[in-house]
mmCIF file of C-alpha atoms in Angstrom:
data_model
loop_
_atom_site.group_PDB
_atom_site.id
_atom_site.type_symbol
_atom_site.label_atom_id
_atom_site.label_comp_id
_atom_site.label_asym_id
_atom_site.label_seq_id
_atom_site.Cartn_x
_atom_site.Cartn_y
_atom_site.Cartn_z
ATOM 1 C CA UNK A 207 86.835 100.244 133.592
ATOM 2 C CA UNK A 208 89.597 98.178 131.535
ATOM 3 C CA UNK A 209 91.786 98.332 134.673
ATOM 4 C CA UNK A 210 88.767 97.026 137.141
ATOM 5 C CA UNK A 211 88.249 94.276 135.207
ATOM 6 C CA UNK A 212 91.877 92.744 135.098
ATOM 7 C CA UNK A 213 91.888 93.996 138.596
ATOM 8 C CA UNK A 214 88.659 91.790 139.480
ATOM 9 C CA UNK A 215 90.079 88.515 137.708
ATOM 10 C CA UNK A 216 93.424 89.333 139.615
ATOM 11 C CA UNK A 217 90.907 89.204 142.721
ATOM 12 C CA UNK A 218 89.588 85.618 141.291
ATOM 13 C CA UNK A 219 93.190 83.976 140.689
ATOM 14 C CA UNK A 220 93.899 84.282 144.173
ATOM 15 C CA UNK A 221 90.571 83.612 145.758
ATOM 16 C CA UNK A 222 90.443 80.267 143.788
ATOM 17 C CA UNK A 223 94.126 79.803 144.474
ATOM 18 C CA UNK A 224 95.475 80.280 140.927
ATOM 19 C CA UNK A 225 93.509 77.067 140.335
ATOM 20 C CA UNK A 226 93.286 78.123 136.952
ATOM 21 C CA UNK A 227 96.456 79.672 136.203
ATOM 22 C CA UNK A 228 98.243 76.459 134.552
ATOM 23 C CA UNK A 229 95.193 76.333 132.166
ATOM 24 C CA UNK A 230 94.997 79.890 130.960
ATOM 25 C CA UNK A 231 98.893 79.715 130.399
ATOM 26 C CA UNK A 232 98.574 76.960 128.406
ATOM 27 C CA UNK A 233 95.813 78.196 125.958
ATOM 28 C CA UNK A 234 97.286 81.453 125.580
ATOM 29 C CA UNK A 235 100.151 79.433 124.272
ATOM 30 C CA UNK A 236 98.444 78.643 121.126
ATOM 31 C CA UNK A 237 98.099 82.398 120.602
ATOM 32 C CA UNK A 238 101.647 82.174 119.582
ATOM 33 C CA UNK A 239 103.857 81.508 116.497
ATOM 34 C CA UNK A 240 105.856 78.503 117.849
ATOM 35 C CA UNK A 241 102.681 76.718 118.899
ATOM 36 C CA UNK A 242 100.821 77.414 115.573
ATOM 37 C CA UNK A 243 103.361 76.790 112.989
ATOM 38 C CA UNK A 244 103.195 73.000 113.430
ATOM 39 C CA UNK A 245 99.471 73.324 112.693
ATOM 40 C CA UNK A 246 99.822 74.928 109.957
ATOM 41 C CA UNK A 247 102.643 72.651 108.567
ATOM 42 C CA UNK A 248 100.285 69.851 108.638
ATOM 43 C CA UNK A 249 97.451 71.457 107.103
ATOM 44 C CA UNK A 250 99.542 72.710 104.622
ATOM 45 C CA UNK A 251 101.688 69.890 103.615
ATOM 46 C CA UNK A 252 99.154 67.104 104.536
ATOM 47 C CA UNK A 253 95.758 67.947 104.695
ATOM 48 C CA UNK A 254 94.643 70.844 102.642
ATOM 49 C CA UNK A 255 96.712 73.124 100.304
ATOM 50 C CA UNK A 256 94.263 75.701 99.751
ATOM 51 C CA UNK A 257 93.145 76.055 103.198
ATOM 52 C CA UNK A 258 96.683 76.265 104.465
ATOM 53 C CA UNK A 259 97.035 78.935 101.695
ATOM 54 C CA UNK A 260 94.042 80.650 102.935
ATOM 55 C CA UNK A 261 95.055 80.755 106.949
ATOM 56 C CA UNK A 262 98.274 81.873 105.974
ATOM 57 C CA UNK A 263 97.438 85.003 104.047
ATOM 58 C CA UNK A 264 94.798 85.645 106.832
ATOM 59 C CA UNK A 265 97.464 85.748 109.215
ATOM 60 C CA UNK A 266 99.516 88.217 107.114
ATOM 61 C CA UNK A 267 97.043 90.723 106.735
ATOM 62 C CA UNK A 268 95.910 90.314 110.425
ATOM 63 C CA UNK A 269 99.292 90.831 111.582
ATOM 64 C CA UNK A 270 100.185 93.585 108.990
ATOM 65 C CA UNK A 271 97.129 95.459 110.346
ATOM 66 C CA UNK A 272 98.175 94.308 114.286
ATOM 67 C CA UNK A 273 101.697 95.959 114.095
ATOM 68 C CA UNK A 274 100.895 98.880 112.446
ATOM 69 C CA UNK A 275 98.281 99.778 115.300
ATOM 70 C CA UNK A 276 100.758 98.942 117.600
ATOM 71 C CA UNK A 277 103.468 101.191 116.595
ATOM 72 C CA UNK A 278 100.867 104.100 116.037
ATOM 73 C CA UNK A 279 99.029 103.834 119.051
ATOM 74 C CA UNK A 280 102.348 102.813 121.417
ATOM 75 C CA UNK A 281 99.933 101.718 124.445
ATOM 76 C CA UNK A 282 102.217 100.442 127.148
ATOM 77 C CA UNK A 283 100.864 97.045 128.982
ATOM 78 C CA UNK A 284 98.377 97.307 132.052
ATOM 79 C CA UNK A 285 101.330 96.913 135.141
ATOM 80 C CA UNK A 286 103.214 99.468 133.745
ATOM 81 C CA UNK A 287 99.500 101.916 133.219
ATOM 82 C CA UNK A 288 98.213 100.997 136.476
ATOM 83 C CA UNK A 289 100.996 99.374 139.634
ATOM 84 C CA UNK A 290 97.997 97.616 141.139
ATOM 85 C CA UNK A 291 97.958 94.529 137.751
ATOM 86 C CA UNK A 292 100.302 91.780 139.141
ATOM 87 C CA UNK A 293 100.066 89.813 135.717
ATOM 88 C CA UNK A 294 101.170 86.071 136.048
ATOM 89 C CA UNK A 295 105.007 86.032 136.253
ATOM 90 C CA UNK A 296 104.746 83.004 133.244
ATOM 91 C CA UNK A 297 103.030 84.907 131.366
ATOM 92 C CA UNK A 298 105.495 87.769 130.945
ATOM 93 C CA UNK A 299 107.538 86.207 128.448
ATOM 94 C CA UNK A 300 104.821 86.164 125.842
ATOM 95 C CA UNK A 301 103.985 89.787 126.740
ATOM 96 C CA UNK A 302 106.069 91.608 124.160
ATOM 97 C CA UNK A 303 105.585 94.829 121.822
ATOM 98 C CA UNK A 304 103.061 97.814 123.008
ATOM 99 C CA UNK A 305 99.468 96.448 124.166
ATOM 100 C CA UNK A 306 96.986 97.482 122.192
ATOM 101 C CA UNK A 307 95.912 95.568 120.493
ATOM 102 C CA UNK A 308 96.431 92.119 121.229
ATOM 103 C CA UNK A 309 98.862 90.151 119.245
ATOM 104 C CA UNK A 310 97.867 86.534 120.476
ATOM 105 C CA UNK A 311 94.394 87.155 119.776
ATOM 106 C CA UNK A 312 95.114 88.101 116.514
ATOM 107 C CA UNK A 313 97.020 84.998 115.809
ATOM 108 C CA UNK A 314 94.798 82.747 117.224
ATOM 109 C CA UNK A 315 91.601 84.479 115.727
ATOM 110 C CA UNK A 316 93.324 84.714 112.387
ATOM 111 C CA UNK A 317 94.399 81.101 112.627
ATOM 112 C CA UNK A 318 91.458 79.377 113.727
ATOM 113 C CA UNK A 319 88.873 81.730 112.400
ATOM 114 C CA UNK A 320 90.143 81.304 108.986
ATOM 115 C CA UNK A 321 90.442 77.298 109.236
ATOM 116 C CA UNK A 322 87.033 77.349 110.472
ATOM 117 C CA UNK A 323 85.735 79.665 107.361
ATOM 118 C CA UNK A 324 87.131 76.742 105.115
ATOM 119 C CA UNK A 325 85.507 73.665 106.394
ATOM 120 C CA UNK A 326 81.706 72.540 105.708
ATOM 121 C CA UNK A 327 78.547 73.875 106.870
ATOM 122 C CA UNK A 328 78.185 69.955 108.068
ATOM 123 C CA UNK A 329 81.116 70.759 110.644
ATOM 124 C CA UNK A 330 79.237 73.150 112.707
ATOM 125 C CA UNK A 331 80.526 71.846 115.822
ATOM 126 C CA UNK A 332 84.210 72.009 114.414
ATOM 127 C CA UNK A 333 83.535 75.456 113.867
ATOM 128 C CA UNK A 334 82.195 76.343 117.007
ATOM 129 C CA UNK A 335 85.259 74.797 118.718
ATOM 130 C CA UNK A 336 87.686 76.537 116.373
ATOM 131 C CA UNK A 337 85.591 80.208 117.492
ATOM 132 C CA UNK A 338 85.583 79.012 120.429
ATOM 133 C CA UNK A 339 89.289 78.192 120.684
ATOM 134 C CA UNK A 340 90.073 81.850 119.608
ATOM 135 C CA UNK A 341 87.956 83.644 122.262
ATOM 136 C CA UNK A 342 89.449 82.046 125.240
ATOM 137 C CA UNK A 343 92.737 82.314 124.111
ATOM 138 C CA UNK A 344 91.695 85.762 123.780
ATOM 139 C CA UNK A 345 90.437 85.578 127.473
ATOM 140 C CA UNK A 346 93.453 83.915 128.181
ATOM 141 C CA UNK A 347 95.454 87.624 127.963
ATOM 142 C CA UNK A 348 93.258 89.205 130.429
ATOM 143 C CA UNK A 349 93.133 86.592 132.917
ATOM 144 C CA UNK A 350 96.837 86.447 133.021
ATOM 145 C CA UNK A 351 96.677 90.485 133.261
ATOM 146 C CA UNK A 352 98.812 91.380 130.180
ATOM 147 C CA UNK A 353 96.380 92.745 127.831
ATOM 148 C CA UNK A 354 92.803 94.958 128.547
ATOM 149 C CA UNK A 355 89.804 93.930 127.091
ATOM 150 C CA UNK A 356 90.211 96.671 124.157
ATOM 151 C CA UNK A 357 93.455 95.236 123.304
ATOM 152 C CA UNK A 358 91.716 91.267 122.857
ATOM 153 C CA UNK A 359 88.454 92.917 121.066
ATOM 154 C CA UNK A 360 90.195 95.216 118.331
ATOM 155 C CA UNK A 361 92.923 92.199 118.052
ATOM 156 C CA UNK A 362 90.018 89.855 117.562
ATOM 157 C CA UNK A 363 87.703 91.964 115.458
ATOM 158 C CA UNK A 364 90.641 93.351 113.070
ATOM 159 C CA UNK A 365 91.385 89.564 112.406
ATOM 160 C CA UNK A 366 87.908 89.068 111.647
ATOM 161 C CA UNK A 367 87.856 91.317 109.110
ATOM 162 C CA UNK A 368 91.409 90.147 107.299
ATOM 163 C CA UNK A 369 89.843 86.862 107.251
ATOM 164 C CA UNK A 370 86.509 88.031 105.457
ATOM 165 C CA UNK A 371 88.642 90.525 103.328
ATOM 166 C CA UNK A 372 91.060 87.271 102.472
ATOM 167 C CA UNK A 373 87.825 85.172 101.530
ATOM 168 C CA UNK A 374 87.084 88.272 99.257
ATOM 169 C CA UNK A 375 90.690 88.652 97.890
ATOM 170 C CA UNK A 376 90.905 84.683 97.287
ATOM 171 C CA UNK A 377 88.217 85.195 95.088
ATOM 172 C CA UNK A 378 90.218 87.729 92.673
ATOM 173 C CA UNK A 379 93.547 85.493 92.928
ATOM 174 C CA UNK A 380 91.143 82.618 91.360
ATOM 175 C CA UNK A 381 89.570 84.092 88.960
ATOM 176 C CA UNK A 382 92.279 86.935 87.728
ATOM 177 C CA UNK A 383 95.591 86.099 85.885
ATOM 178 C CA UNK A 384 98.510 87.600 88.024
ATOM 179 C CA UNK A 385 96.466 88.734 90.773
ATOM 180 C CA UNK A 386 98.297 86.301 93.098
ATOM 181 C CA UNK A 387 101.412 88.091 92.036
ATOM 182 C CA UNK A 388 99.896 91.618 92.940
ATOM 183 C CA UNK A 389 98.797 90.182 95.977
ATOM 184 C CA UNK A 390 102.578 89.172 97.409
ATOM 185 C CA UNK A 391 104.604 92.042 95.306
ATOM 186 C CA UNK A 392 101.562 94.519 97.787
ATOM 187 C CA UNK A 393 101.857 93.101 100.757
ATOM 188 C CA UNK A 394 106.354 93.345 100.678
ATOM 189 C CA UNK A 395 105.887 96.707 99.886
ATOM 190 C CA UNK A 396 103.414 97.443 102.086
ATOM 191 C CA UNK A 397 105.478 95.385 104.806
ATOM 192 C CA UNK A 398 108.590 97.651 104.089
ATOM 193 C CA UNK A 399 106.663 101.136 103.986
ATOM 194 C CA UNK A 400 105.231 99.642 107.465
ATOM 195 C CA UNK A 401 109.375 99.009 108.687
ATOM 196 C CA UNK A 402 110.405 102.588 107.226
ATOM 197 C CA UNK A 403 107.484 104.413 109.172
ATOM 198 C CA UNK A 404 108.414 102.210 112.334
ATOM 199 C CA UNK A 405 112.319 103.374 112.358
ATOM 200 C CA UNK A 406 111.397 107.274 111.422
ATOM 201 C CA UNK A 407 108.639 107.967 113.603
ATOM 202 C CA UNK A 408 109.034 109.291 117.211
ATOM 203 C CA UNK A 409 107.939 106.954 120.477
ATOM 204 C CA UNK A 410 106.784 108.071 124.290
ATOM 205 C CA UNK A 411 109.460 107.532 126.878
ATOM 206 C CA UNK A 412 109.049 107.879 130.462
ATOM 207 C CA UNK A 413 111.169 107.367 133.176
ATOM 208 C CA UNK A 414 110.824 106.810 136.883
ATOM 209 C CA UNK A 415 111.616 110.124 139.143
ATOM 210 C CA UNK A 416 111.774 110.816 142.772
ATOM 211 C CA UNK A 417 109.463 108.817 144.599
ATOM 212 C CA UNK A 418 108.111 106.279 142.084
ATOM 213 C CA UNK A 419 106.662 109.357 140.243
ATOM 214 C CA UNK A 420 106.605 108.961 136.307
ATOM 215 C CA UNK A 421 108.452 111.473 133.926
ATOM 216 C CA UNK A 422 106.770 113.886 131.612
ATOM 217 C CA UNK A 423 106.551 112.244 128.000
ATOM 218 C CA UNK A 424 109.115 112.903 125.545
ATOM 219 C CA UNK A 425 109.073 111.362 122.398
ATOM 220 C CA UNK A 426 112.102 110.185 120.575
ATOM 221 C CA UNK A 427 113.319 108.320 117.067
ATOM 222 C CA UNK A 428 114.653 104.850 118.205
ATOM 223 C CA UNK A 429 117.968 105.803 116.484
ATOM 224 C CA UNK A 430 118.020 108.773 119.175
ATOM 225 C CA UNK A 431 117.444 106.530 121.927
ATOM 226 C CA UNK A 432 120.846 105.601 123.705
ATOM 227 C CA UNK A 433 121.483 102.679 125.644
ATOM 228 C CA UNK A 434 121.227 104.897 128.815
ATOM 229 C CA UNK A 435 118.619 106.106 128.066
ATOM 230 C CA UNK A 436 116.823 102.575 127.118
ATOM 231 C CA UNK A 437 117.793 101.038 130.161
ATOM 232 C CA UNK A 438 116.187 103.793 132.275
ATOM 233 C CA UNK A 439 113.013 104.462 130.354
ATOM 234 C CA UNK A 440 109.918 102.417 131.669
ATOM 235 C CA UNK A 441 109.362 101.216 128.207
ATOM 236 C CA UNK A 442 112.418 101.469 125.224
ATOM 237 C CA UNK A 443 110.977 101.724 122.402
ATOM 238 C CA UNK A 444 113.751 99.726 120.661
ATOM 239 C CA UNK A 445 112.302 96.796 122.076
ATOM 240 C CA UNK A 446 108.754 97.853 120.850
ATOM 241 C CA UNK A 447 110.075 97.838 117.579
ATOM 242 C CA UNK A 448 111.987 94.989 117.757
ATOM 243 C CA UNK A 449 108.331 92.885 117.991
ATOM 244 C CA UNK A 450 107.073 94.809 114.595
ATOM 245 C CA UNK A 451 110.493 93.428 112.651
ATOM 246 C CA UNK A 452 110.133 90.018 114.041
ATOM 247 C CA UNK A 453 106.352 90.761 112.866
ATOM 248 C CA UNK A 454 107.120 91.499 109.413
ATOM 249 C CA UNK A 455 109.757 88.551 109.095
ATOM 250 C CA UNK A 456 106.757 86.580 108.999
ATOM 251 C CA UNK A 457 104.744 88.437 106.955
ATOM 252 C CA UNK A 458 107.553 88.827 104.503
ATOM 253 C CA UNK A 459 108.477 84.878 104.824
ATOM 254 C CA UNK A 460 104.609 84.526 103.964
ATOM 255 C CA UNK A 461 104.195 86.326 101.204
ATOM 256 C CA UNK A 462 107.463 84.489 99.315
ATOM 257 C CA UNK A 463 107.142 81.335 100.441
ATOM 258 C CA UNK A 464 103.545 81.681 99.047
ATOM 259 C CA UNK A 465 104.033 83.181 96.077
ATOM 260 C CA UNK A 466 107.326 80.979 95.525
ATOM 261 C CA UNK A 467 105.338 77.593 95.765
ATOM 262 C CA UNK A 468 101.889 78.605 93.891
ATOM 263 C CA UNK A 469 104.469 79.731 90.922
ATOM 264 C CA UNK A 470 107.133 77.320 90.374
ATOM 265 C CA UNK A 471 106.775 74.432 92.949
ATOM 266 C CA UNK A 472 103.111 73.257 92.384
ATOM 267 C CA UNK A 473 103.482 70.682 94.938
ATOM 268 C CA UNK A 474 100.410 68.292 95.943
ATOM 269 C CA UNK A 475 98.722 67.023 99.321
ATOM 270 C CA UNK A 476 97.391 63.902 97.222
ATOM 271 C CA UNK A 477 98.633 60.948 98.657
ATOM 272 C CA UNK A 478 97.735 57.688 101.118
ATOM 273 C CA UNK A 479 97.751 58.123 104.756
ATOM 274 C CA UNK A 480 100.773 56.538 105.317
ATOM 275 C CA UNK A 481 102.478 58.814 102.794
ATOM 276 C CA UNK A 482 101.326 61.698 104.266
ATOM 277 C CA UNK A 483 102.213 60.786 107.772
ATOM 278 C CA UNK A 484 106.041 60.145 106.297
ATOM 279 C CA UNK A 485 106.297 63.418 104.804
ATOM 280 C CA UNK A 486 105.353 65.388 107.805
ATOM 281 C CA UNK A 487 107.915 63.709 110.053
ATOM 282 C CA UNK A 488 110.634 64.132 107.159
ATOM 283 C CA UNK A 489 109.587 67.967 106.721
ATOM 284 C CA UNK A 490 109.070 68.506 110.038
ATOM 285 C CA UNK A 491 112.154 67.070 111.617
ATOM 286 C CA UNK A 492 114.324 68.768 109.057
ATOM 287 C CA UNK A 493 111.780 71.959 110.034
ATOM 288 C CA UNK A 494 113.460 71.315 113.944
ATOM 289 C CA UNK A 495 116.999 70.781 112.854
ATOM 290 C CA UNK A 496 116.602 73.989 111.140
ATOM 291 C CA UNK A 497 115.456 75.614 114.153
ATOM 292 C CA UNK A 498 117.830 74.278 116.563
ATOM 293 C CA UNK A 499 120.753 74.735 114.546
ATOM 294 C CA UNK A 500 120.335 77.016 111.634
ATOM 295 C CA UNK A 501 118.726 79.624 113.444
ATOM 296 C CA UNK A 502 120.895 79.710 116.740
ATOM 297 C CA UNK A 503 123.885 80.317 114.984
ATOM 298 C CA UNK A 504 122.298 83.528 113.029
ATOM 299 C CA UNK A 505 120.833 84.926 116.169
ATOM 300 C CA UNK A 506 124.340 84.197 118.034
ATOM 301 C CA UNK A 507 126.429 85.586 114.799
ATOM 302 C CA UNK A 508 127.390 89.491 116.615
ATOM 303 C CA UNK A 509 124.974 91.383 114.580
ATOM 304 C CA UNK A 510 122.486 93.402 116.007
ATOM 305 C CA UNK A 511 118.755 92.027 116.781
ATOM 306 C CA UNK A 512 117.023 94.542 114.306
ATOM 307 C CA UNK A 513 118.491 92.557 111.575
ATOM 308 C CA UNK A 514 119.017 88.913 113.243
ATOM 309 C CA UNK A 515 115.306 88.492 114.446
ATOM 310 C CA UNK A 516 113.230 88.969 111.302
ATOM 311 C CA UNK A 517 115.382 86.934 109.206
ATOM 312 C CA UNK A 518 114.915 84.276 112.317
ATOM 313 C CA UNK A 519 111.077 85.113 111.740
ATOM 314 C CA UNK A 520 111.314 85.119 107.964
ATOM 315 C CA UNK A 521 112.854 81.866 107.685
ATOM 316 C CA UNK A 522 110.108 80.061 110.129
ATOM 317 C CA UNK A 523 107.312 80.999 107.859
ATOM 318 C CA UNK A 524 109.150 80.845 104.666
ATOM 319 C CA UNK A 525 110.553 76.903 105.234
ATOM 320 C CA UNK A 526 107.366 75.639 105.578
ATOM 321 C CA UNK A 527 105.548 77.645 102.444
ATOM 322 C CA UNK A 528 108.567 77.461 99.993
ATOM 323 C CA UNK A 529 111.285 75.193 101.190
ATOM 324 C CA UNK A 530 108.826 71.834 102.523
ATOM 325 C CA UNK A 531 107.401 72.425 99.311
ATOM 326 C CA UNK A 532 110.362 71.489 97.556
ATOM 327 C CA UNK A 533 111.168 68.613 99.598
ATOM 328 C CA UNK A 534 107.750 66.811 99.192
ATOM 329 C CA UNK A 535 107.989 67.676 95.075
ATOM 330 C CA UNK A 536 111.238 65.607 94.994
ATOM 331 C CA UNK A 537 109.983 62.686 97.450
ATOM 332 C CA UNK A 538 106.578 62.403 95.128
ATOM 333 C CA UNK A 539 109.133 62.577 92.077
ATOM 334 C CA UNK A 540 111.125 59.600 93.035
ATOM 335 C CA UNK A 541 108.882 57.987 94.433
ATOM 336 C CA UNK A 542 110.039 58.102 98.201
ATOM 337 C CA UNK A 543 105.985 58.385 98.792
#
């Protein structure tokens, strides 16, 4: 049934002429880290500390609970489970880890569904458009034929429930000396048992036989798996793996920057308009110089991607919860605001 429905909006793309393609691309974009971490920024640094606070964690445990499914359940993507999904060749770059379930819905659920817990009952329509915003971006994944409907539902209603159980947690951080700490020193050692099960558990591999027939499973450590072999196998599970590190490099970039700021840095959002709008440009265009510099030459440094690409995802979420901070403290200090 999963496979007739991406099949029947495969049929739609081409009877409206892939009308709609450019659209769908474009929200699903916001499903993803590069596209969301700006928002965040400005909430965060310019709009509303807590809130920011708030989506951030939500994200965390969303994605915590994402990758772990992922890694257990290992479901490969719909082209590779059925040769009759011809997903949308631009969306293939965003397609990455096992399928199930969806990692863009779970950002973009996470994201928006947690802003939209923290505004006013007055902003009902705000709310509905920040839903809203979630489900198609959700859609977005199975009109472009890279995820199944299970995939968006469990990645939307898992997120759901990390934002309720974060509303529920805040609560406890308020109210309870320490708790805050508790919370971050749980979630890195959650976050690491998560890494150790990933590189010690075993992963399907398949490989392509005589005529386009598919292997027998075997199931293999990712140490045990070769370069050979991962260039033959319809799906290397190093690569799998390799989107649950970059996973927890945000997670784990979370959790310090977090705990970092609400402990030692106590910065503010207070400040006029223009003041705000000045520190977002000089935190953000340091945030880009970091990117296109900084982080090049770590990824480009000769060591291997395991290690490279969550300290690349660590440092994304981790500048703009602990290191901004800093940077706005010392402009309120002296007065550059």
């Amino acid at each position: 049934m999963d496979i007739d429905y991406l099949l029947f909006l495969q049929s739609l793309r081409e009877q409206t002429n892939h009308i709609f393609d450019k659209f769908f691309v474009f929200v699903t974009g916001y499903g993803e880290m590069e596209y969301l971490l700006p928002l965040f920024a400005i909430i965060y640094w310019c709009i509303n500390k807590k809130s920011g606070e708030f989506m951030f964690l939500s994200l965390a445990f969303a994605r915590m609970v994402n990758g772990l499914i992922k890694i257990i359940a290992c479901v490969y993507r719909p082209w590779i489970r059925d040769i009759k999904i011809k997903p949308l060749e631009k969306g293939l770059g965003t397609a990455t880890g096992y399928s199930f379930p969806s990692g863009h819905t779970t950002n973009a659920t996470a994201s928006f569904g947690s802003f939209s817990v923290k505004q006013d009952k007055k902003n009902k329509y705000l709310k509905i458009l920040l839903w809203g915003l979630a489900i198609l971006v959700g859609f977005s994944r199975n009109y472009i034929g890279v995820h199944t409907p299970q995939d968006v539902v469990v990645g939307f209603v898992f997120s759901v429930l990390a934002i309720f159980g974060t509303v529920k947690l805040y609560d406890v951080i308020e109210k309870k000396v320490n708790a805050d700490v508790f919370v971050a020193v749980s979630g890195l050692i959650i976050s690491l048992l998560i890494v150790l099960y990933a590189s010690n558990k075993t992963y399907p591999v398949n490989f392509i036989i005589d005529e386009g027939k598919v292997s027998e499973t075997i199931y293999m450590k990712t140490a045990d798996v070769s370069k050979e072999i991962e260039k033959k196998a319809i799906v290397s599970p190093n690569s799998m793996v390799l989107d649950l590190y970059k996973n927890i490099g945000y997670i784990v970039g979370i959790f310090f920057g977090w705990i970092i700021e609400r402990r030692f840095i106590k910065f503010s959002t207070d400040g006029t308009t223009n003041q705000k709008i000045l520190r977002f440009l000089v935190c953000y265009i340091l945030m880009q110089l970091m990117f296109t510099v900084i982080l090049p030459l770590i990824k480009n440094n000769g060591n291997p991607k395991e290690v490279t690409v969550p300290i690349i995802a660590f440092l994304k979420t981790f500048y703009i919860l602990g290191i901004a901070p800093v940077i706005i403290k010392l402009m309120q200090k002296y007065g550059k605001e």
